[in-house]
PDB file of C-alpha atoms in Angstrom:
ATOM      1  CA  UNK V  14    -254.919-218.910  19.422  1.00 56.00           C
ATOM      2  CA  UNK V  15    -257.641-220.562  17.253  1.00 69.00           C
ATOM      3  CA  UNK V  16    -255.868-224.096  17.199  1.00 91.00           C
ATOM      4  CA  UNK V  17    -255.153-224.050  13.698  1.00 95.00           C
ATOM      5  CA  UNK V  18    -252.557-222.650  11.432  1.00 96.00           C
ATOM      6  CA  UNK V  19    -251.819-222.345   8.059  1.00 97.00           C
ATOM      7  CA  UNK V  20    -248.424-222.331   5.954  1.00 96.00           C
ATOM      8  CA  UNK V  21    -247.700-220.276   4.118  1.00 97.00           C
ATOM      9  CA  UNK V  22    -249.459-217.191   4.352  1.00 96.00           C
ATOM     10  CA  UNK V  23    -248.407-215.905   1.496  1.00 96.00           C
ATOM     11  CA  UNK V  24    -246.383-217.814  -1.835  1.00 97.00           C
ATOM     12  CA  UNK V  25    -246.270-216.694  -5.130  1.00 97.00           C
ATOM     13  CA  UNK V  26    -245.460-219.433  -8.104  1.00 96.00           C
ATOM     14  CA  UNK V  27    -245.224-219.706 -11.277  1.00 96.00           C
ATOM     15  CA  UNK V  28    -247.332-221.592 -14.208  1.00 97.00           C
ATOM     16  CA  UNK V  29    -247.029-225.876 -13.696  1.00 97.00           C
ATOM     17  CA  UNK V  30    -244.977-226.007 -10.992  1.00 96.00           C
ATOM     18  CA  UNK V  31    -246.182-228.257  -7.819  1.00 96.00           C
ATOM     19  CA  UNK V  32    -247.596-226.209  -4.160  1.00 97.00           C
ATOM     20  CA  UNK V  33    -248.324-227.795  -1.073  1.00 98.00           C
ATOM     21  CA  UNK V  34    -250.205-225.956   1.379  1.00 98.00           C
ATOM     22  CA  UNK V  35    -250.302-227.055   5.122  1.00 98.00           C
ATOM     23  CA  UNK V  36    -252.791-226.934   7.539  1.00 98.00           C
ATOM     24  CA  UNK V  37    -252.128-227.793  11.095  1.00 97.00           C
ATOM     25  CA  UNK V  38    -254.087-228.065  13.986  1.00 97.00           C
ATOM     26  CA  UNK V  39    -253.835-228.672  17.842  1.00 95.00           C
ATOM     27  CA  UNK V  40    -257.556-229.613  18.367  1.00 91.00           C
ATOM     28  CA  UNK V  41    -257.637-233.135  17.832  1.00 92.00           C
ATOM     29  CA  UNK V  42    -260.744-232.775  15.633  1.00 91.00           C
ATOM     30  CA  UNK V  43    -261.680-235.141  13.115  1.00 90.00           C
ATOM     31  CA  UNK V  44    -262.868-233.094  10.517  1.00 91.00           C
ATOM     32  CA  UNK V  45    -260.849-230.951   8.386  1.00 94.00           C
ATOM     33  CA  UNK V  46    -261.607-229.407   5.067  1.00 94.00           C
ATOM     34  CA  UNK V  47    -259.621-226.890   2.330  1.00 97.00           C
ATOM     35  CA  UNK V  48    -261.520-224.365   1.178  1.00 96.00           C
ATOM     36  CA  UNK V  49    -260.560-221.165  -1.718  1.00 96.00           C
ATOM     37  CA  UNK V  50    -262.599-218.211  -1.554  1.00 94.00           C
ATOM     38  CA  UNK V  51    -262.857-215.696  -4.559  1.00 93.00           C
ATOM     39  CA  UNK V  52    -264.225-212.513  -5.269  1.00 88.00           C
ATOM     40  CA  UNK V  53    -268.027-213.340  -6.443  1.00 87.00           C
ATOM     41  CA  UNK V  54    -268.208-216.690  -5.549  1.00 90.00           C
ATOM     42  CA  UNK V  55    -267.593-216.569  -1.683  1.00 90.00           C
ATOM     43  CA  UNK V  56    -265.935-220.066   0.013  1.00 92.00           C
ATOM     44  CA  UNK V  57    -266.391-223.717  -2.115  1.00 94.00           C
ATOM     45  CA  UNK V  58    -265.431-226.820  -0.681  1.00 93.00           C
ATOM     46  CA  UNK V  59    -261.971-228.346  -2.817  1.00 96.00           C
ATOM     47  CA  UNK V  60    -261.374-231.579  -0.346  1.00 95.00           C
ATOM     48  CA  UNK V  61    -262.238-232.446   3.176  1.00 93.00           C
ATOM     49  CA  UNK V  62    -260.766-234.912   5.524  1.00 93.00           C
ATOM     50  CA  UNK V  63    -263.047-237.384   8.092  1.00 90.00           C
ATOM     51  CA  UNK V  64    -260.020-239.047   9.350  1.00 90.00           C
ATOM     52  CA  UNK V  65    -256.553-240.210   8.705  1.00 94.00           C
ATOM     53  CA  UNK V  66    -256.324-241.432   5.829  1.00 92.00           C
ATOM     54  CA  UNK V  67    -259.992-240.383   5.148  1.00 93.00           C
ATOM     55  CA  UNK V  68    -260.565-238.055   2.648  1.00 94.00           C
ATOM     56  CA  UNK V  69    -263.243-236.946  -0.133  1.00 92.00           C
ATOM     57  CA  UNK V  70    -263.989-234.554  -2.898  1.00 93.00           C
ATOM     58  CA  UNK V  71    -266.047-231.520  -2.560  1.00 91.00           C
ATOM     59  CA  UNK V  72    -267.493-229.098  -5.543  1.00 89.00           C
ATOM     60  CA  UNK V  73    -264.123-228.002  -6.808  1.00 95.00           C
ATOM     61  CA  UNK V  74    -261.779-230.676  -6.303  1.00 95.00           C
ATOM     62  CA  UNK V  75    -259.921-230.636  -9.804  1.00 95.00           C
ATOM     63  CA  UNK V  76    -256.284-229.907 -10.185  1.00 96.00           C
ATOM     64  CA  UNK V  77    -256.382-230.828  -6.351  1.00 97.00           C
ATOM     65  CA  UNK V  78    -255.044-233.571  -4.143  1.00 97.00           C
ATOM     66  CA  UNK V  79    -255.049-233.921  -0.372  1.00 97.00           C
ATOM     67  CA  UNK V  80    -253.296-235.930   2.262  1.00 97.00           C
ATOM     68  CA  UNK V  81    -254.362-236.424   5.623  1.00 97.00           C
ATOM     69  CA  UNK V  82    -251.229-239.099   7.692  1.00 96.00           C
ATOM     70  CA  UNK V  83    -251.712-237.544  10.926  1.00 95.00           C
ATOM     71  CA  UNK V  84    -254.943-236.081  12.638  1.00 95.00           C
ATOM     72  CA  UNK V  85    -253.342-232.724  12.904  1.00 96.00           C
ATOM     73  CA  UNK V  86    -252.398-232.123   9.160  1.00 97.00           C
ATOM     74  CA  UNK V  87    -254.178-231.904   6.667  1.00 98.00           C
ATOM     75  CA  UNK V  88    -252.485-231.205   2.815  1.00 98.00           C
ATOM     76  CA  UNK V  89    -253.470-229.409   0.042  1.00 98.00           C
ATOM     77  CA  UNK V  90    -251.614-230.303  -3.012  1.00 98.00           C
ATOM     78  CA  UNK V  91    -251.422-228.527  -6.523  1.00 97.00           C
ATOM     79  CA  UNK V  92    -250.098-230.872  -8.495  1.00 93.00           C
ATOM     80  CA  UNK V  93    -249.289-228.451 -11.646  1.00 96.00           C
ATOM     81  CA  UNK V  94    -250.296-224.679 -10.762  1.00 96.00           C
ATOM     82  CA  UNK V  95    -252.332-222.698 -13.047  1.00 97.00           C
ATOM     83  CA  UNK V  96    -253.495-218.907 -13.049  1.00 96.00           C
ATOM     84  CA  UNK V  97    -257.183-220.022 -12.559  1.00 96.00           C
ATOM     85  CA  UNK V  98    -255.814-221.063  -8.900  1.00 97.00           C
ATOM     86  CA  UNK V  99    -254.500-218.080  -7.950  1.00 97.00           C
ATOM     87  CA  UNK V 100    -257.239-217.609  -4.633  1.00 97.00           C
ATOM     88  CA  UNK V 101    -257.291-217.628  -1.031  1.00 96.00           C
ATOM     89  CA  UNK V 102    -257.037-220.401   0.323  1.00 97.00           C
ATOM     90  CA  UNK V 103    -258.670-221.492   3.612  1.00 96.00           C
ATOM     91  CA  UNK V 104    -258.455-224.440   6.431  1.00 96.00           C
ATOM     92  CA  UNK V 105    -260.805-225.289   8.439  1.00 95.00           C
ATOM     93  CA  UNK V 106    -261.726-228.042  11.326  1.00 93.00           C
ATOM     94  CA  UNK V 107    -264.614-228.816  12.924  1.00 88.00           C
ATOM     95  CA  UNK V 108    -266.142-230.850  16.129  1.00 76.00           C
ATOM     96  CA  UNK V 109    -269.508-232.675  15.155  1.00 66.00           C
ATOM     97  CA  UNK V 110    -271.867-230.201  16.526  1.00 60.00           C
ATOM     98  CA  UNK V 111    -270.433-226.949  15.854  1.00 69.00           C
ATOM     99  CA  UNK V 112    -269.326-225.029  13.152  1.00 77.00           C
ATOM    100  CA  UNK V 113    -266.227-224.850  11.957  1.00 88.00           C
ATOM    101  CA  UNK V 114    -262.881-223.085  12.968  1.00 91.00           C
ATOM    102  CA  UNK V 115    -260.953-221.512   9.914  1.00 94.00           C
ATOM    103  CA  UNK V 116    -257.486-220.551   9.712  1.00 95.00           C
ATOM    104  CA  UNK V 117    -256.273-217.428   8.797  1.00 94.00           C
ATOM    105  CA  UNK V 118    -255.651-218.320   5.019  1.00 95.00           C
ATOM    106  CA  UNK V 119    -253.215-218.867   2.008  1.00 96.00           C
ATOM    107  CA  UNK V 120    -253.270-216.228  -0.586  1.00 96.00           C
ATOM    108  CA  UNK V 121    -251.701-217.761  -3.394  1.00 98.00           C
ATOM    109  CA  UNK V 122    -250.932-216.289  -6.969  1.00 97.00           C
ATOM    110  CA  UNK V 123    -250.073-218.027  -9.624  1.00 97.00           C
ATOM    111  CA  UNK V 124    -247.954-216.390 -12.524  1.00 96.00           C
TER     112      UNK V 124
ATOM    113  CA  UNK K  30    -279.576-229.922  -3.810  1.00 75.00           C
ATOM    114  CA  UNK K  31    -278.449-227.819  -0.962  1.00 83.00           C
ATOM    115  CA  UNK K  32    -278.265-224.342  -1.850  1.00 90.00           C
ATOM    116  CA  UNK K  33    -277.589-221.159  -0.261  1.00 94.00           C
ATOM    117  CA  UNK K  34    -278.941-217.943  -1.472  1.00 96.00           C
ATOM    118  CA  UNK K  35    -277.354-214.395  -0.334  1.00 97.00           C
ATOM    119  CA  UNK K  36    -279.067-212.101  -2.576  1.00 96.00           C
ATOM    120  CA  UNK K  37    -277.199-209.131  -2.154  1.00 95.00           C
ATOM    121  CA  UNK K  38    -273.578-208.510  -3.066  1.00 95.00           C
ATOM    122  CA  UNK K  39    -273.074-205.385  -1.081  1.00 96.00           C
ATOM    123  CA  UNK K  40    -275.199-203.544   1.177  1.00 97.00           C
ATOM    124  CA  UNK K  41    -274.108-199.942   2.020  1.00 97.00           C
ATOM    125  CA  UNK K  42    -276.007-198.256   5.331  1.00 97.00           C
ATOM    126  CA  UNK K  43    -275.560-195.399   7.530  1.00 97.00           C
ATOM    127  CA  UNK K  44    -274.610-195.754  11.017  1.00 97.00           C
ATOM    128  CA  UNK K  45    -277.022-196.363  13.379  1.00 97.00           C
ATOM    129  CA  UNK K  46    -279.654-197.823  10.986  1.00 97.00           C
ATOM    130  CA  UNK K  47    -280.808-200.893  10.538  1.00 97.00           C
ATOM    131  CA  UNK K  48    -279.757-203.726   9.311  1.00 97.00           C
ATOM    132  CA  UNK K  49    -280.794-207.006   7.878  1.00 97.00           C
ATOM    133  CA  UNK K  50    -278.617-209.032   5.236  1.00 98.00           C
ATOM    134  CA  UNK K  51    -280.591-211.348   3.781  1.00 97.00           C
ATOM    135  CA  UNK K  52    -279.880-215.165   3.179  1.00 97.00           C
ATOM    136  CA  UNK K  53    -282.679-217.666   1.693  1.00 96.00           C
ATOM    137  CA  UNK K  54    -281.432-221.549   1.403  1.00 95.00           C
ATOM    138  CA  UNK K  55    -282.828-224.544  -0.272  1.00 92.00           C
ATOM    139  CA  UNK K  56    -282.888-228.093   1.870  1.00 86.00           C
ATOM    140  CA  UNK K  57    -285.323-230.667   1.796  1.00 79.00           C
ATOM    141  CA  UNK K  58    -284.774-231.462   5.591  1.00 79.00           C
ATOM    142  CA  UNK K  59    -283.560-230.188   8.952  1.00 79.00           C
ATOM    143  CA  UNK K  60    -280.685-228.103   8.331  1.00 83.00           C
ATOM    144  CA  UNK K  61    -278.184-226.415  10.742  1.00 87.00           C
ATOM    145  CA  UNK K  62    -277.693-222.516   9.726  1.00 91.00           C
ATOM    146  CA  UNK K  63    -274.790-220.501  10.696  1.00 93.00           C
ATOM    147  CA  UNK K  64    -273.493-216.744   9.803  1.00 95.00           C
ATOM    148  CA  UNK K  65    -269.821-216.073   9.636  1.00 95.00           C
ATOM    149  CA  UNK K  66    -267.660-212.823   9.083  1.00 96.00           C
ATOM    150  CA  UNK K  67    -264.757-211.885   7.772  1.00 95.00           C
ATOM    151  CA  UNK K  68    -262.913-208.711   8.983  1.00 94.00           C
ATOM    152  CA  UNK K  69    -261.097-207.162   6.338  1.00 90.00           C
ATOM    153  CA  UNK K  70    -258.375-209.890   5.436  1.00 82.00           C
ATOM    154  CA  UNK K  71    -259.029-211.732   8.339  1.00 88.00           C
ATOM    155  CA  UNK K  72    -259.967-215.583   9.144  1.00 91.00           C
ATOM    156  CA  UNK K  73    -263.626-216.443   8.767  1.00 92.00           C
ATOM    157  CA  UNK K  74    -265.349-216.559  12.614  1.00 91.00           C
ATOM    158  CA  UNK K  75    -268.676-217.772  13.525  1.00 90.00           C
ATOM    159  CA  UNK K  76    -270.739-215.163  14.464  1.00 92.00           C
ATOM    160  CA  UNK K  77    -274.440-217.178  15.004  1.00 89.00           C
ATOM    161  CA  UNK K  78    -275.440-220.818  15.042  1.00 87.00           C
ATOM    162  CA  UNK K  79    -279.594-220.949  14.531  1.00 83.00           C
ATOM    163  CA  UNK K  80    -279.752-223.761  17.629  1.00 77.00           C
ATOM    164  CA  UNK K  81    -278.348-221.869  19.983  1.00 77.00           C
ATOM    165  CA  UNK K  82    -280.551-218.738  19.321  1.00 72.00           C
ATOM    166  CA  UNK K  83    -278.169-216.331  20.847  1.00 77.00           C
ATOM    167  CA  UNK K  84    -277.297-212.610  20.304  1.00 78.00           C
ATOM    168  CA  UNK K  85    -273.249-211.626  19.313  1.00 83.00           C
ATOM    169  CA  UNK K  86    -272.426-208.584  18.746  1.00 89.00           C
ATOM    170  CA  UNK K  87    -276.337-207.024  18.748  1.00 90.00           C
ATOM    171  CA  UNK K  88    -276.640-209.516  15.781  1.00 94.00           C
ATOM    172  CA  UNK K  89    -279.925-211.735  15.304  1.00 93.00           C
ATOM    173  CA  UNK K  90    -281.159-214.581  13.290  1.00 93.00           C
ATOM    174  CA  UNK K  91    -284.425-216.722  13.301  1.00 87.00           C
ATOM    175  CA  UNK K  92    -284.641-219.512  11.224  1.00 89.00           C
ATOM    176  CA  UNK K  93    -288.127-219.354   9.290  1.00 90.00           C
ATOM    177  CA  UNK K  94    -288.667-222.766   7.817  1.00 88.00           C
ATOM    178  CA  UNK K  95    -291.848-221.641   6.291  1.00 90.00           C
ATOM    179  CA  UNK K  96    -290.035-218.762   3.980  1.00 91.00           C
ATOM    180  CA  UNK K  97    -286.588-221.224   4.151  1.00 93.00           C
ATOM    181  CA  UNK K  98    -284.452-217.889   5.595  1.00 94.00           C
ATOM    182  CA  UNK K  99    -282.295-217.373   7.657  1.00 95.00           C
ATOM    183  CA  UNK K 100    -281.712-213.085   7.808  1.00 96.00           C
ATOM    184  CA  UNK K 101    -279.258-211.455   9.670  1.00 96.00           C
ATOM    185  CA  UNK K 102    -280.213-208.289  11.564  1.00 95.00           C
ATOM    186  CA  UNK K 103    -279.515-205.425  13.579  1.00 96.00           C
ATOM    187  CA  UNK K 104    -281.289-203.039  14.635  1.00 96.00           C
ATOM    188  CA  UNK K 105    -278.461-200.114  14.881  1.00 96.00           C
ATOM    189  CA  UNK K 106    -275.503-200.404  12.766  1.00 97.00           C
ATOM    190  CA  UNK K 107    -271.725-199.450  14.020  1.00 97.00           C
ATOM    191  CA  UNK K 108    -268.873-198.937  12.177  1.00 97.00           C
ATOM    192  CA  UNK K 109    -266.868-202.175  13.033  1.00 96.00           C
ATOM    193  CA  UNK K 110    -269.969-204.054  11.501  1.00 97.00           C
ATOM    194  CA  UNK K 111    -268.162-203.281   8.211  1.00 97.00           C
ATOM    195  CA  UNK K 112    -266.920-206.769   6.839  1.00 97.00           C
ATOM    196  CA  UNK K 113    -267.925-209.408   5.002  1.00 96.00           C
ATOM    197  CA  UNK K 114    -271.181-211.850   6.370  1.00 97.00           C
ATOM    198  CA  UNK K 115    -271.594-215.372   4.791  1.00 96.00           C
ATOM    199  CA  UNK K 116    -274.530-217.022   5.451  1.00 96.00           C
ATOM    200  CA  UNK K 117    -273.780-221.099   5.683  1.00 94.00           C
ATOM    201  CA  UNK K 118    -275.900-224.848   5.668  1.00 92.00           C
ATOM    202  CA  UNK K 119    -274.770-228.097   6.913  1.00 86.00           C
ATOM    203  CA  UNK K 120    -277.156-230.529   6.526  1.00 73.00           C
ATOM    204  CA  UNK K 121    -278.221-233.346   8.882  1.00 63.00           C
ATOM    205  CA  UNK K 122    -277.470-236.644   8.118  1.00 58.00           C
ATOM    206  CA  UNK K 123    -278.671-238.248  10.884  1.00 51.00           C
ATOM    207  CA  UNK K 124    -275.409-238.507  13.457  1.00 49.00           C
ATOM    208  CA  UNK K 125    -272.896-238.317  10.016  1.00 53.00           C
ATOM    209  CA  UNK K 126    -271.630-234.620   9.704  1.00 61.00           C
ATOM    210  CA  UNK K 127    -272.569-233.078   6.417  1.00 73.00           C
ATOM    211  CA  UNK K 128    -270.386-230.651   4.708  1.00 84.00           C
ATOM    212  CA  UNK K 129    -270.935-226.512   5.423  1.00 88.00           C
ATOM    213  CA  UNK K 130    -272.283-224.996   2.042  1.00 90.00           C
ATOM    214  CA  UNK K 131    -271.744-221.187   1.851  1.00 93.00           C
ATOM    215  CA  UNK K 132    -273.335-218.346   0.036  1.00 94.00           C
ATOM    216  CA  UNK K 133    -271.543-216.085  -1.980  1.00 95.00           C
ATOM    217  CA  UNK K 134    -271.348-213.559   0.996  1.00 95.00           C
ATOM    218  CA  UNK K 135    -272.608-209.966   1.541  1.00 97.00           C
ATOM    219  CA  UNK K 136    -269.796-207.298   1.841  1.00 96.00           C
ATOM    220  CA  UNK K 137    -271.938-205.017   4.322  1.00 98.00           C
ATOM    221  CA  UNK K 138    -270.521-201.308   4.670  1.00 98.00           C
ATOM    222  CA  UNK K 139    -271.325-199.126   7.172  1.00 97.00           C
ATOM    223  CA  UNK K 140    -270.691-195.328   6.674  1.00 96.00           C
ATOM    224  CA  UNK K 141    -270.074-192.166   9.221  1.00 94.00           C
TER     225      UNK K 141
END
């Protein structure tokens, strides 16, 4: 067990309707961060999380909210789901001097 | 700006040749380097951290400052290297964590 999980695995929505993907972990770590990976441009950075309460933007944050009340969950929201974020979408948590642990994904379509 | 570089998209290669996927990375300063993979529809795992200059899985990296690389090699390829390699950066910030920054990965296929 990695110490992290993601839910849903799978979810298929349609066009402007609100998602919430959940990451949870058992680690205690205080970083956590929401990445979506597609074909040709490999894994960018939507939100990460430096604490409760403690979040920030990363390259592709638009269309995207996040939530972090406890240490071990972290949210993704979509606030009104378009095609263009159909993806997979990946957790991950970190301790400060290592790399990061990823969960085992959301693969989201949106119709 | 941090930037990482993974030049080639695919890389096909025979078993028991070598190896070496190739990642290049811009950064002013003293960066961390890592290499993940990802087994077909699996979760990302780290396979190599540049500090800890270890060997997983028969796989190397050096970090060359002087070229601003970080390669991947091996020196005889096996079937269940097949999968997808990301090379990654996280600069330092002086005790703050910086973010990882990925490349756009290198689906590496390894044939009979």
């Amino acid at each position: 067990d990695a110490g992290i999980t993601q839910s849903p695995r799978h979810k298929v929505t349609e066009t402007g309707t609100p998602v919430t993907l959940r990451c949870h972990q058992t680690e205690n770590h205080r970083y956590m961060y929401w990445y979506r990976q597609d074909p040709g441009h490999g894994l960018r950075l939507i939100h990460y999380s430096y604490g409760v309460k403690d979040t920030d933007k990363g390259e592709v944050s638009d269309g995207y909210s996040v939530s972090r009340s406890k240490t071990e969950d972290f949210l993704l929201t979509l606030e009104s789901a378009t095609s263009s974020q159909t993806s997979v979408y990946f957790c991950a948590i970190s301790a400060s001097n290592y790399g990061y642990t990823f969960g085992s994904g959301t693969r989201l379509t949106v119709v | 700006a941090q930037r990482v570089t993974q030049p080639e998209k695919l890389l096909s290669v025979f078993k028991g040749a070598p190896v070496e996927l190739k990642c290049n990375y811009s950064y002013s300063g003293s960066p961390e380097l890592f290499w993940y993979v990802q087994y077909s529809r699996q979760r990302l795992q780290l396979l190599l951290r540049h500090i800890s200059r270890e060997s997983i899985k028969g796989f190397t990296a050096d970090l060359n400052k002087g070229e601003t690389s970080f390669h991947l090699k091996k020196p005889f390829a096996q079937e269940e290297d097949s999968a997808m390699y990301y090379c990654a950066l996280r600069a330092n910030r002086g005790g703050s964590q910086g973010n990882l920054i990925f490349g756009k990965g290198t689906k590496l296929s390894v044939k009979p």
